[in-house]
N, CA, C and O atoms as a Tinker XYZ file with bonds, in Angstrom:
   468  protein
     1  N      0.848000   -1.176000    0.000000    73     2
     2  CA     0.000000    0.000000    0.000000    64     1     3
     3  C      0.892000    1.236000    0.000000    63     2     4     5
     4  O      1.858000    1.321000    0.758000    81     3
     5  N      0.566000    2.154000   -0.827000    73     3     6
     6  CA     1.327000    3.395000   -0.921000    64     5     7
     7  C      1.010000    4.308000    0.259000    63     6     8     9
     8  O     -0.158000    4.470000    0.611000    81     7
     9  N      2.021000    4.903000    0.872000    73     7    10
    10  CA     1.747000    5.862000    1.950000    64     9    11
    11  C      1.109000    7.156000    1.419000    63    10    12    13
    12  O      0.636000    7.977000    2.204000    81    11
    13  N      1.097000    7.334000    0.117000    73    11    14
    14  CA     0.483000    8.505000   -0.517000    64    13    15
    15  C     -0.990000    8.265000   -0.859000    63    14    16    17
    16  O     -1.669000    9.171000   -1.344000    81    15
    17  N     -1.480000    7.062000   -0.611000    73    15    18
    18  CA    -2.795000    6.649000   -1.066000    64    17    19
    19  C     -3.894000    7.626000   -0.662000    63    18    20    21
    20  O     -4.019000    8.007000    0.502000    81    19
    21  N     -4.689000    8.020000   -1.661000    73    19    22
    22  CA    -5.853000    8.857000   -1.422000    64    21    23
    23  C     -7.119000    8.088000   -1.741000    63    22    24    25
    24  O     -7.072000    6.922000   -2.134000    81    23
    25  N     -8.240000    8.747000   -1.570000    73    23    26
    26  CA    -9.527000    8.114000   -1.869000    64    25    27
    27  C     -9.722000    7.933000   -3.372000    63    26    28    29
    28  O    -10.430000    7.022000   -3.801000    81    27
    29  N     -9.098000    8.794000   -4.172000    73    27    30
    30  CA    -9.189000    8.721000   -5.630000    64    29    31
    31  C     -7.788000    8.800000   -6.215000    63    30    32    33
    32  O     -6.833000    9.124000   -5.509000    81    31
    33  N     -7.664000    8.507000   -7.496000    73    31    34
    34  CA    -6.370000    8.636000   -8.165000    64    33    35
    35  C     -5.892000   10.083000   -8.122000    63    34    36    37
    36  O     -4.706000   10.343000   -7.923000    81    35
    37  N     -6.819000   11.027000   -8.310000    73    35    38
    38  CA    -6.463000   12.449000   -8.296000    64    37    39
    39  C     -5.928000   12.855000   -6.923000    63    38    40    41
    40  O     -4.959000   13.609000   -6.828000    81    39
    41  N     -6.558000   12.359000   -5.871000    73    39    42
    42  CA    -6.100000   12.682000   -4.515000    64    41    43
    43  C     -4.728000   12.069000   -4.244000    63    42    44    45
    44  O     -3.881000   12.691000   -3.602000    81    43
    45  N     -4.516000   10.863000   -4.727000    73    43    46
    46  CA    -3.210000   10.217000   -4.576000    64    45    47
    47  C     -2.136000   11.019000   -5.295000    63    46    48    49
    48  O     -1.060000   11.247000   -4.741000    81    47
    49  N     -2.415000   11.447000   -6.516000    73    47    50
    50  CA    -1.458000   12.244000   -7.271000    64    49    51
    51  C     -1.163000   13.563000   -6.560000    63    50    52    53
    52  O     -0.011000   13.993000   -6.505000    81    51
    53  N     -2.188000   14.200000   -6.021000    73    51    54
    54  CA    -2.007000   15.441000   -5.264000    64    53    55
    55  C     -1.094000   15.188000   -4.058000    63    54    56    57
    56  O     -0.218000   16.000000   -3.759000    81    55
    57  N     -1.300000   14.067000   -3.374000    73    55    58
    58  CA    -0.457000   13.730000   -2.224000    64    57    59
    59  C      1.003000   13.535000   -2.635000    63    58    60    61
    60  O      1.918000   13.980000   -1.942000    81    59
    61  N      1.206000   12.872000   -3.760000    73    59    62
    62  CA     2.570000   12.638000   -4.244000    64    61    63
    63  C      3.244000   13.962000   -4.564000    63    62    64    65
    64  O      4.374000   14.203000   -4.139000    81    63
    65  N      2.565000   14.813000   -5.303000    73    63    66
    66  CA     3.145000   16.109000   -5.711000    64    65    67
    67  C      3.441000   16.971000   -4.488000    63    66    68    69
    68  O      4.466000   17.653000   -4.443000    81    67
    69  N      2.547000   16.946000   -3.492000    73    67    70
    70  CA     2.722000   17.771000   -2.295000    64    69    71
    71  C      3.665000   17.127000   -1.278000    63    70    72    73
    72  O      4.115000   17.786000   -0.341000    81    71
    73  N      3.959000   15.856000   -1.460000    73    71    74
    74  CA     4.810000   15.165000   -0.496000    64    73    75
    75  C      4.068000   14.801000    0.782000    63    74    76    77
    76  O      4.682000   14.629000    1.835000    81    75
    77  N      2.738000   14.683000    0.689000    73    75    78
    78  CA     1.926000   14.305000    1.847000    64    77    79
    79  C      1.772000   12.787000    1.882000    63    78    80    81
    80  O      1.312000   12.178000    0.917000    81    79
    81  N      2.156000   12.192000    2.987000    73    79    82
    82  CA     2.002000   10.751000    3.128000    64    81    83
    83  C      1.825000   10.409000    4.592000    63    82    84    85
    84  O      2.151000   11.196000    5.480000    81    83
    85  N      1.302000    9.216000    4.822000    73    83    86
    86  CA     1.175000    8.705000    6.183000    64    85    87
    87  C      1.315000    7.192000    6.148000    63    86    88    89
    88  O      0.987000    6.542000    5.156000    81    87
    89  N      1.803000    6.653000    7.238000    73    87    90
    90  CA     1.937000    5.212000    7.372000    64    89    91
    91  C      0.721000    4.710000    8.148000    63    90    92    93
    92  O      0.764000    4.578000    9.372000    81    91
    93  N     -0.344000    4.436000    7.436000    73    91    94
    94  CA    -1.596000    3.967000    8.026000    64    93    95
    95  C     -1.352000    2.642000    8.745000    63    94    96    97
    96  O     -0.836000    1.691000    8.158000    81    95
    97  N     -1.731000    2.594000   10.023000    73    95    98
    98  CA    -1.500000    1.391000   10.826000    64    97    99
    99  C     -2.145000    0.135000   10.252000    63    98   100   101
   100  O     -1.664000   -0.972000   10.494000    81    99
   101  N     -3.223000    0.292000    9.498000    73    99   102
   102  CA    -3.850000   -0.897000    8.901000    64   101   103
   103  C     -2.879000   -1.633000    7.992000    63   102   104   105
   104  O     -2.945000   -2.855000    7.861000    81   103
   105  N     -1.977000   -0.885000    7.365000    73   103   106
   106  CA    -1.062000   -1.486000    6.394000    64   105   107
   107  C      0.389000   -1.491000    6.858000    63   106   108   109
   108  O      1.189000   -2.286000    6.365000    81   107
   109  N      0.741000   -0.618000    7.794000    73   107   110
   110  CA     2.143000   -0.464000    8.189000    64   109   111
   111  C      2.406000   -0.824000    9.648000    63   110   112   113
   112  O      3.463000   -0.481000   10.179000    81   111
   113  N      1.460000   -1.515000   10.315000    73   111   114
   114  CA     1.659000   -1.836000   11.727000    64   113   115
   115  C      2.835000   -2.792000   11.934000    63   114   116   117
   116  O      3.445000   -2.795000   13.003000    81   115
   117  N      3.152000   -3.590000   10.940000    73   115   118
   118  CA     4.267000   -4.538000   11.042000    64   117   119
   119  C      5.594000   -3.924000   10.573000    63   118   120   121
   120  O      6.640000   -4.568000   10.658000    81   119
   121  N      5.549000   -2.697000   10.085000    73   119   122
   122  CA     6.750000   -2.029000    9.591000    64   121   123
   123  C      7.445000   -1.330000   10.754000    63   122   124   125
   124  O      6.821000   -0.550000   11.474000    81   123
   125  N      8.712000   -1.603000   10.938000    73   123   126
   126  CA     9.446000   -1.039000   12.078000    64   125   127
   127  C      9.626000    0.473000   11.919000    63   126   128   129
   128  O      9.565000    1.012000   10.814000    81   127
   129  N      9.848000    1.130000   13.039000    73   127   130
   130  CA    10.121000    2.574000   13.011000    64   129   131
   131  C     11.416000    2.846000   12.255000    63   130   132   133
   132  O     11.546000    3.874000   11.590000    81   131
   133  N     12.368000    1.930000   12.356000    73   131   134
   134  CA    13.636000    2.095000   11.647000    64   133   135
   135  C     13.403000    2.063000   10.133000    63   134   136   137
   136  O     14.002000    2.848000    9.398000    81   135
   137  N     12.541000    1.165000    9.668000    73   135   138
   138  CA    12.215000    1.090000    8.235000    64   137   139
   139  C     11.463000    2.345000    7.799000    63   138   140   141
   140  O     11.724000    2.889000    6.726000    81   139
   141  N     10.531000    2.801000    8.634000    73   139   142
   142  CA     9.785000    4.025000    8.311000    64   141   143
   143  C     10.716000    5.222000    8.240000    63   142   144   145
   144  O     10.548000    6.093000    7.386000    81   143
   145  N     11.700000    5.272000    9.134000    73   143   146
   146  CA    12.684000    6.359000    9.092000    64   145   147
   147  C     13.450000    6.337000    7.775000    63   146   148   149
   148  O     13.681000    7.382000    7.166000    81   147
   149  N     13.842000    5.143000    7.341000    73   147   150
   150  CA    14.550000    5.000000    6.067000    64   149   151
   151  C     13.691000    5.546000    4.921000    63   150   152   153
   152  O     14.170000    6.305000    4.077000    81   151
   153  N     12.420000    5.149000    4.907000    73   151   154
   154  CA    11.503000    5.593000    3.852000    64   153   155
   155  C     11.298000    7.104000    3.913000    63   154   156   157
   156  O     11.316000    7.779000    2.884000    81   155
   157  N     11.101000    7.636000    5.131000    73   155   158
   158  CA    10.906000    9.094000    5.281000    64   157   159
   159  C     12.071000    9.879000    4.693000    63   158   160   161
   160  O     11.879000   10.919000    4.064000    81   159
   161  N     13.288000    9.365000    4.908000    73   159   162
   162  CA    14.466000   10.076000    4.414000    64   161   163
   163  C     14.612000    9.992000    2.894000    63   162   164   165
   164  O     15.397000   10.733000    2.301000    81   163
   165  N     13.862000    9.097000    2.270000    73   163   166
   166  CA    13.865000    9.005000    0.809000    64   165   167
   167  C     12.694000    9.747000    0.175000    63   166   168   169
   168  O     12.722000   10.052000   -1.017000    81   167
   169  N     11.659000   10.039000    0.973000    73   167   170
   170  CA    10.466000   10.691000    0.441000    64   169   171
   171  C     10.474000   12.204000    0.641000    63   170   172   173
   172  O      9.428000   12.848000    0.561000    81   171
   173  N     11.626000   12.759000    0.896000    73   171   174
   174  CA    11.723000   14.206000    1.031000    64   173   175
   175  C     11.498000   14.856000   -0.329000    63   174   176   177
   176  O     12.011000   14.393000   -1.347000    81   175
   177  N     10.728000   15.931000   -0.326000    73   175   178
   178  CA    10.337000   16.562000   -1.587000    64   177   179
   179  C     11.540000   17.101000   -2.360000    63   178   180   181
   180  O     11.630000   16.923000   -3.575000    81   179
   181  N     12.448000   17.747000   -1.668000    73   179   182
   182  CA    13.639000   18.315000   -2.322000    64   181   183
   183  C     14.687000   17.213000   -2.481000    63   182   184   185
   184  O     15.187000   16.695000   -1.482000    81   183
   185  N     15.024000   16.852000   -3.709000    73   183   186
   186  CA    15.982000   15.758000   -3.926000    64   185   187
   187  C     17.326000   15.967000   -3.222000    63   186   188   189
   188  O     17.973000   14.996000   -2.831000    81   187
   189  N     17.744000   17.198000   -3.061000    73   187   190
   190  CA    19.040000   17.436000   -2.410000    64   189   191
   191  C     18.983000   17.141000   -0.908000    63   190   192   193
   192  O     20.023000   16.987000   -0.267000    81   191
   193  N     17.783000   17.062000   -0.349000    73   191   194
   194  CA    17.623000   16.727000    1.072000    64   193   195
   195  C     17.556000   15.226000    1.315000    63   194   196   197
   196  O     17.691000   14.782000    2.455000    81   195
   197  N     17.350000   14.429000    0.256000    73   195   198
   198  CA    17.232000   12.980000    0.390000    64   197   199
   199  C     18.588000   12.347000    0.663000    63   198   200   201
   200  O     19.633000   12.932000    0.377000    81   199
   201  N     18.552000   11.147000    1.218000    73   199   202
   202  CA    19.800000   10.417000    1.443000    64   201   203
   203  C     20.451000   10.082000    0.105000    63   202   204   205
   204  O     19.776000    9.838000   -0.895000    81   203
   205  N     21.751000   10.079000    0.117000    73   203   206
   206  CA    22.491000    9.617000   -1.049000    64   205   207
   207  C     22.539000    8.098000   -1.007000    63   206   208   209
   208  O     22.137000    7.484000   -0.018000    81   207
   209  N     23.028000    7.499000   -2.073000    73   207   210
   210  CA    23.152000    6.038000   -2.101000    64   209   211
   211  C     24.073000    5.557000   -0.983000    63   210   212   213
   212  O     23.789000    4.548000   -0.336000    81   211
   213  N     25.158000    6.261000   -0.755000    73   211   214
   214  CA    26.093000    5.883000    0.315000    64   213   215
   215  C     25.410000    6.001000    1.675000    63   214   216   217
   216  O     25.562000    5.118000    2.519000    81   215
   217  N     24.668000    7.071000    1.894000    73   215   218
   218  CA    23.950000    7.241000    3.157000    64   217   219
   219  C     22.906000    6.136000    3.345000    63   218   220   221
   220  O     22.692000    5.659000    4.459000    81   219
   221  N     22.261000    5.733000    2.247000    73   219   222
   222  CA    21.293000    4.630000    2.326000    64   221   223
   223  C     21.978000    3.348000    2.787000    63   222   224   225
   224  O     21.444000    2.622000    3.626000    81   223
   225  N     23.145000    3.074000    2.248000    73   223   226
   226  CA    23.853000    1.840000    2.580000    64   225   227
   227  C     24.320000    1.784000    4.028000    63   226   228   229
   228  O     24.524000    0.699000    4.572000    81   227
   229  N     24.492000    2.949000    4.660000    73   227   230
   230  CA    24.928000    2.942000    6.062000    64   229   231
   231  C     23.775000    3.211000    7.026000    63   230   232   233
   232  O     23.984000    3.303000    8.236000    81   231
   233  N     22.557000    3.338000    6.492000    73   231   234
   234  CA    21.396000    3.526000    7.369000    64   233   235
   235  C     21.234000    2.264000    8.224000    63   234   236   237
   236  O     21.411000    1.155000    7.720000    81   235
   237  N     20.901000    2.420000    9.509000    73   235   238
   238  CA    20.780000    1.256000   10.399000    64   237   239
   239  C     19.812000    0.187000    9.900000    63   238   240   241
   240  O     20.054000   -1.000000   10.118000    81   239
   241  N     18.726000    0.573000    9.238000    73   239   242
   242  CA    17.763000   -0.430000    8.773000    64   241   243
   243  C     18.372000   -1.299000    7.667000    63   242   244   245
   244  O     18.176000   -2.514000    7.653000    81   243
   245  N     19.103000   -0.683000    6.751000    73   243   246
   246  CA    19.756000   -1.446000    5.673000    64   245   247
   247  C     20.829000   -2.352000    6.266000    63   246   248   249
   248  O     20.938000   -3.517000    5.885000    81   247
   249  N     21.618000   -1.825000    7.194000    73   247   250
   250  CA    22.666000   -2.641000    7.808000    64   249   251
   251  C     22.060000   -3.826000    8.560000    63   250   252   253
   252  O     22.558000   -4.947000    8.462000    81   251
   253  N     20.988000   -3.576000    9.307000    73   251   254
   254  CA    20.319000   -4.655000   10.041000    64   253   255
   255  C     19.735000   -5.681000    9.080000    63   254   256   257
   256  O     19.884000   -6.886000    9.282000    81   255
   257  N     19.068000   -5.198000    8.029000    73   255   258
   258  CA    18.468000   -6.106000    7.043000    64   257   259
   259  C     19.533000   -6.955000    6.368000    63   258   260   261
   260  O     19.350000   -8.159000    6.185000    81   259
   261  N     20.652000   -6.326000    5.997000    73   259   262
   262  CA    21.748000   -7.060000    5.370000    64   261   263
   263  C     22.268000   -8.148000    6.309000    63   262   264   265
   264  O     22.492000   -9.285000    5.894000    81   263
   265  N     22.458000   -7.787000    7.576000    73   263   266
   266  CA    22.975000   -8.754000    8.540000    64   265   267
   267  C     22.005000   -9.912000    8.748000    63   266   268   269
   268  O     22.430000  -11.057000    8.902000    81   267
   269  N     20.709000   -9.621000    8.752000    73   267   270
   270  CA    19.710000  -10.681000    8.923000    64   269   271
   271  C     19.725000  -11.643000    7.732000    63   270   272   273
   272  O     19.710000  -12.860000    7.916000    81   271
   273  N     19.753000  -11.105000    6.530000    73   271   274
   274  CA    19.771000  -11.954000    5.329000    64   273   275
   275  C     21.059000  -12.762000    5.282000    63   274   276   277
   276  O     21.047000  -13.945000    4.943000    81   275
   277  N     22.160000  -12.121000    5.621000    73   275   278
   278  CA    23.446000  -12.815000    5.630000    64   277   279
   279  C     23.433000  -13.970000    6.627000    63   278   280   281
   280  O     23.911000  -15.063000    6.321000    81   279
   281  N     22.888000  -13.730000    7.819000    73   279   282
   282  CA    22.818000  -14.788000    8.831000    64   281   283
   283  C     21.916000  -15.931000    8.359000    63   282   284   285
   284  O     22.254000  -17.100000    8.541000    81   283
   285  N     20.789000  -15.604000    7.764000    73   283   286
   286  CA    19.883000  -16.646000    7.246000    64   285   287
   287  C     20.558000  -17.466000    6.163000    63   286   288   289
   288  O     20.431000  -18.690000    6.140000    81   287
   289  N     21.271000  -16.808000    5.272000    73   287   290
   290  CA    21.981000  -17.533000    4.214000    64   289   291
   291  C     23.049000  -18.445000    4.803000    63   290   292   293
   292  O     23.228000  -19.574000    4.345000    81   291
   293  N     23.760000  -17.956000    5.820000    73   291   294
   294  CA    24.792000  -18.765000    6.457000    64   293   295
   295  C     24.164000  -20.002000    7.109000    63   294   296   297
   296  O     24.675000  -21.112000    6.959000    81   295
   297  N     23.052000  -19.808000    7.834000    73   295   298
   298  CA    22.359000  -20.937000    8.465000    64   297   299
   299  C     21.832000  -21.916000    7.422000    63   298   300   301
   300  O     21.831000  -23.127000    7.642000    81   299
   301  N     21.388000  -21.390000    6.294000    73   299   302
   302  CA    20.883000  -22.247000    5.216000    64   301   303
   303  C     22.020000  -23.095000    4.645000    63   302   304   305
   304  O     21.848000  -24.290000    4.408000    81   303
   305  N     23.168000  -22.482000    4.427000    73   303   306
   306  CA    24.316000  -23.229000    3.912000    64   305   307
   307  C     24.765000  -24.308000    4.891000    63   306   308   309
   308  O     25.270000  -25.354000    4.485000    81   307
   309  N     24.576000  -24.044000    6.199000    73   307   310
   310  CA    24.966000  -25.008000    7.230000    64   309   311
   311  C     23.858000  -26.040000    7.461000    63   310   312   313
   312  O     23.977000  -26.910000    8.324000    81   311
   313  N     22.773000  -25.930000    6.674000    73   311   314
   314  CA    21.633000  -26.844000    6.778000    64   313   315
   315  C     20.949000  -26.750000    8.144000    63   314   316   317
   316  O     20.326000  -27.712000    8.593000    81   315
   317  N     21.064000  -25.586000    8.809000    73   315   318
   318  CA    20.402000  -25.386000   10.093000    64   317   319
   319  C     19.063000  -24.674000    9.945000    63   318   320   321
   320  O     18.245000  -24.688000   10.865000    81   319
   321  N     18.839000  -24.055000    8.792000    73   319   322
   322  CA    17.608000  -23.292000    8.597000    64   321   323
   323  C     16.766000  -23.851000    7.468000    63   322   324   325
   324  O     15.557000  -24.023000    7.626000    81   323
   325  N     17.374000  -24.134000    6.345000    73   323   326
   326  CA    16.635000  -24.575000    5.155000    64   325   327
   327  C     16.672000  -26.098000    5.077000    63   326   328   329
   328  O     17.661000  -26.676000    4.627000    81   327
   329  N     15.611000  -26.735000    5.509000    73   327   330
   330  CA    15.510000  -28.185000    5.409000    64   329   331
   331  C     14.474000  -28.493000    4.345000    63   330   332   333
   332  O     13.293000  -28.203000    4.537000    81   331
   333  N     14.887000  -29.073000    3.228000    73   331   334
   334  CA    13.894000  -29.403000    2.199000    64   333   335
   335  C     12.885000  -30.402000    2.742000    63   334   336   337
   336  O     13.240000  -31.374000    3.410000    81   335
   337  N     11.649000  -30.145000    2.447000    73   335   338
   338  CA    10.580000  -31.059000    2.863000    64   337   339
   339  C     10.160000  -31.889000    1.668000    63   338   340   341
   340  O     10.581000  -31.629000    0.541000    81   339
   341  N      9.344000  -32.871000    1.914000    73   339   342
   342  CA     8.814000  -33.711000    0.837000    64   341   343
   343  C      8.067000  -32.859000   -0.177000    63   342   344   345
   344  O      8.165000  -33.087000   -1.383000    81   343
   345  N      7.318000  -31.874000    0.316000    73   343   346
   346  CA     6.562000  -30.993000   -0.580000    64   345   347
   347  C      7.515000  -30.224000   -1.486000    63   346   348   349
   348  O      7.271000  -30.091000   -2.686000    81   347
   349  N      8.628000  -29.705000   -0.893000    73   347   350
   350  CA     9.611000  -28.972000   -1.700000    64   349   351
   351  C     10.177000  -29.856000   -2.805000    63   350   352   353
   352  O     10.315000  -29.425000   -3.950000    81   351
   353  N     10.503000  -31.097000   -2.452000    73   351   354
   354  CA    11.053000  -32.014000   -3.440000    64   353   355
   355  C     10.047000  -32.302000   -4.545000    63   354   356   357
   356  O     10.416000  -32.370000   -5.717000    81   355
   357  N      8.770000  -32.475000   -4.178000    73   355   358
   358  CA     7.738000  -32.700000   -5.182000    64   357   359
   359  C      7.611000  -31.499000   -6.109000    63   358   360   361
   360  O      7.432000  -31.656000   -7.316000    81   359
   361  N      7.704000  -30.304000   -5.544000    73   359   362
   362  CA     7.597000  -29.091000   -6.359000    64   361   363
   363  C      8.784000  -28.960000   -7.311000    63   362   364   365
   364  O      8.629000  -28.448000   -8.420000    81   363
   365  N      9.951000  -29.411000   -6.899000    73   363   366
   366  CA    11.139000  -29.316000   -7.746000    64   365   367
   367  C     11.047000  -30.259000   -8.937000    63   366   368   369
   368  O     11.827000  -30.116000   -9.879000    81   367
   369  N     10.138000  -31.205000   -8.932000    73   367   370
   370  CA     9.984000  -32.143000  -10.029000    64   369   371
   371  C      8.903000  -31.698000  -11.000000    63   370   372   373
   372  O      8.221000  -32.527000  -11.603000    81   371
   373  N      8.749000  -30.404000  -11.148000    73   371   374
   374  CA     7.705000  -29.918000  -12.049000    64   373   375
   375  C      8.086000  -30.199000  -13.504000    63   374   376   377
   376  O      9.246000  -30.471000  -13.815000    81   375
   377  N      7.117000  -30.131000  -14.360000    73   375   378
   378  CA     7.291000  -30.496000  -15.764000    64   377   379
   379  C      8.397000  -29.690000  -16.432000    63   378   380   381
   380  O      9.181000  -30.247000  -17.202000    81   379
   381  N      8.477000  -28.395000  -16.154000    73   379   382
   382  CA     9.490000  -27.571000  -16.833000    64   381   383
   383  C     10.893000  -27.985000  -16.425000    63   382   384   385
   384  O     11.812000  -27.918000  -17.241000    81   383
   385  N     11.082000  -28.420000  -15.160000    73   383   386
   386  CA    12.393000  -28.891000  -14.733000    64   385   387
   387  C     12.798000  -30.136000  -15.496000    63   386   388   389
   388  O     13.950000  -30.264000  -15.910000    81   387
   389  N     11.871000  -31.046000  -15.683000    73   387   390
   390  CA    12.193000  -32.286000  -16.368000    64   389   391
   391  C     12.527000  -32.026000  -17.829000    63   390   392   393
   392  O     13.383000  -32.702000  -18.399000    81   391
   393  N     11.864000  -31.061000  -18.436000    73   391   394
   394  CA    12.215000  -30.701000  -19.806000    64   393   395
   395  C     13.618000  -30.121000  -19.845000    63   394   396   397
   396  O     14.402000  -30.435000  -20.741000    81   395
   397  N     13.940000  -29.259000  -18.854000    73   395   398
   398  CA    15.265000  -28.654000  -18.808000    64   397   399
   399  C     16.355000  -29.691000  -18.579000    63   398   400   401
   400  O     17.463000  -29.547000  -19.094000    81   399
   401  N     16.053000  -30.742000  -17.808000    73   399   402
   402  CA    17.057000  -31.759000  -17.541000    64   401   403
   403  C     17.539000  -32.397000  -18.830000    63   402   404   405
   404  O     18.707000  -32.770000  -18.939000    81   403
   405  N     16.659000  -32.525000  -19.801000    73   403   406
   406  CA    17.034000  -33.159000  -21.064000    64   405   407
   407  C     17.778000  -32.192000  -21.981000    63   406   408   409
   408  O     18.630000  -32.599000  -22.771000    81   407
   409  N     17.440000  -30.887000  -21.864000    73   407   410
   410  CA    17.971000  -29.964000  -22.847000    64   409   411
   411  C     18.996000  -28.975000  -22.296000    63   410   412   413
   412  O     19.977000  -28.655000  -22.969000    81   411
   413  N     18.768000  -28.487000  -21.065000    73   411   414
   414  CA    19.651000  -27.447000  -20.541000    64   413   415
   415  C     19.978000  -27.706000  -19.070000    63   414   416   417
   416  O     19.437000  -27.014000  -18.208000    81   415
   417  N     20.819000  -28.650000  -18.756000    73   415   418
   418  CA    21.097000  -28.975000  -17.364000    64   417   419
   419  C     21.749000  -27.821000  -16.595000    63   418   420   421
   420  O     21.518000  -27.687000  -15.393000    81   419
   421  N     22.548000  -26.996000  -17.249000    73   419   422
   422  CA    23.194000  -25.882000  -16.564000    64   421   423
   423  C     22.158000  -24.871000  -16.089000    63   422   424   425
   424  O     22.271000  -24.348000  -14.980000    81   423
   425  N     21.158000  -24.590000  -16.906000    73   423   426
   426  CA    20.086000  -23.676000  -16.528000    64   425   427
   427  C     19.326000  -24.220000  -15.338000    63   426   428   429
   428  O     19.015000  -23.477000  -14.407000    81   427
   429  N     19.024000  -25.502000  -15.356000    73   427   430
   430  CA    18.304000  -26.136000  -14.254000    64   429   431
   431  C     19.127000  -26.053000  -12.972000    63   430   432   433
   432  O     18.585000  -25.742000  -11.912000    81   431
   433  N     20.410000  -26.322000  -13.054000    73   431   434
   434  CA    21.273000  -26.276000  -11.889000    64   433   435
   435  C     21.297000  -24.872000  -11.306000    63   434   436   437
   436  O     21.170000  -24.701000  -10.094000    81   435
   437  N     21.460000  -23.857000  -12.165000    73   435   438
   438  CA    21.457000  -22.470000  -11.683000    64   437   439
   439  C     20.146000  -22.151000  -10.978000    63   438   440   441
   440  O     20.147000  -21.534000   -9.913000    81   439
   441  N     19.025000  -22.570000  -11.566000    73   439   442
   442  CA    17.718000  -22.288000  -10.989000    64   441   443
   443  C     17.587000  -22.959000   -9.633000    63   442   444   445
   444  O     17.093000  -22.351000   -8.683000    81   443
   445  N     18.022000  -24.198000   -9.536000    73   443   446
   446  CA    17.929000  -24.916000   -8.263000    64   445   447
   447  C     18.836000  -24.289000   -7.213000    63   446   448   449
   448  O     18.440000  -24.172000   -6.054000    81   447
   449  N     20.048000  -23.883000   -7.597000    73   447   450
   450  CA    20.943000  -23.247000   -6.636000    64   449   451
   451  C     20.390000  -21.915000   -6.185000    63   450   452   453
   452  O     20.517000  -21.564000   -5.011000    81   451
   453  N     19.781000  -21.165000   -7.081000    73   451   454
   454  CA    19.260000  -19.842000   -6.706000    64   453   455
   455  C     17.995000  -19.923000   -5.872000    63   454   456   457
   456  O     17.616000  -18.938000   -5.239000    81   455
   457  N     17.333000  -21.075000   -5.856000    73   455   458
   458  CA    16.080000  -21.179000   -5.107000    64   457   459
   459  C     16.302000  -21.161000   -3.599000    63   458   460   461
   460  O     15.350000  -20.959000   -2.844000    81   459
   461  N     17.526000  -21.365000   -3.147000    73   459   462
   462  CA    17.815000  -21.297000   -1.698000    64   461   463
   463  C     18.186000  -19.903000   -1.251000    63   462   464   465
   464  O     18.241000  -19.646000   -0.049000    81   463
   465  N     18.442000  -18.993000   -2.173000    73   463   466
   466  CA    18.887000  -17.660000   -1.765000    64   465   467
   467  C     17.722000  -16.745000   -1.530000    63   466   468
   468  O     17.913000  -15.580000   -1.180000    81   467
């Protein structure tokens, strides 16, 4: 849900142009204050007031998110987090995979390796 959302398309556009937005609890109650701070710093009307790419990369929310994903990937590689289930194995045997096995095994391998990331 867009924080600029209005009752009509025209109202939404007016909100975007004016820089008026709100994080409605119905849609953003699960969004952390740190994430909202990150978004607020990107939604500044004057582009020169917005965070730069470097500032974005050192924002606490990005650093925390990166660390969380990195930890999950590490646990997955150690087989402590990602345990394939019978359902997962059944899904991996879909028709398109079997076609790829005959014609493009490298593509299939890449797809299977990327499915854990």
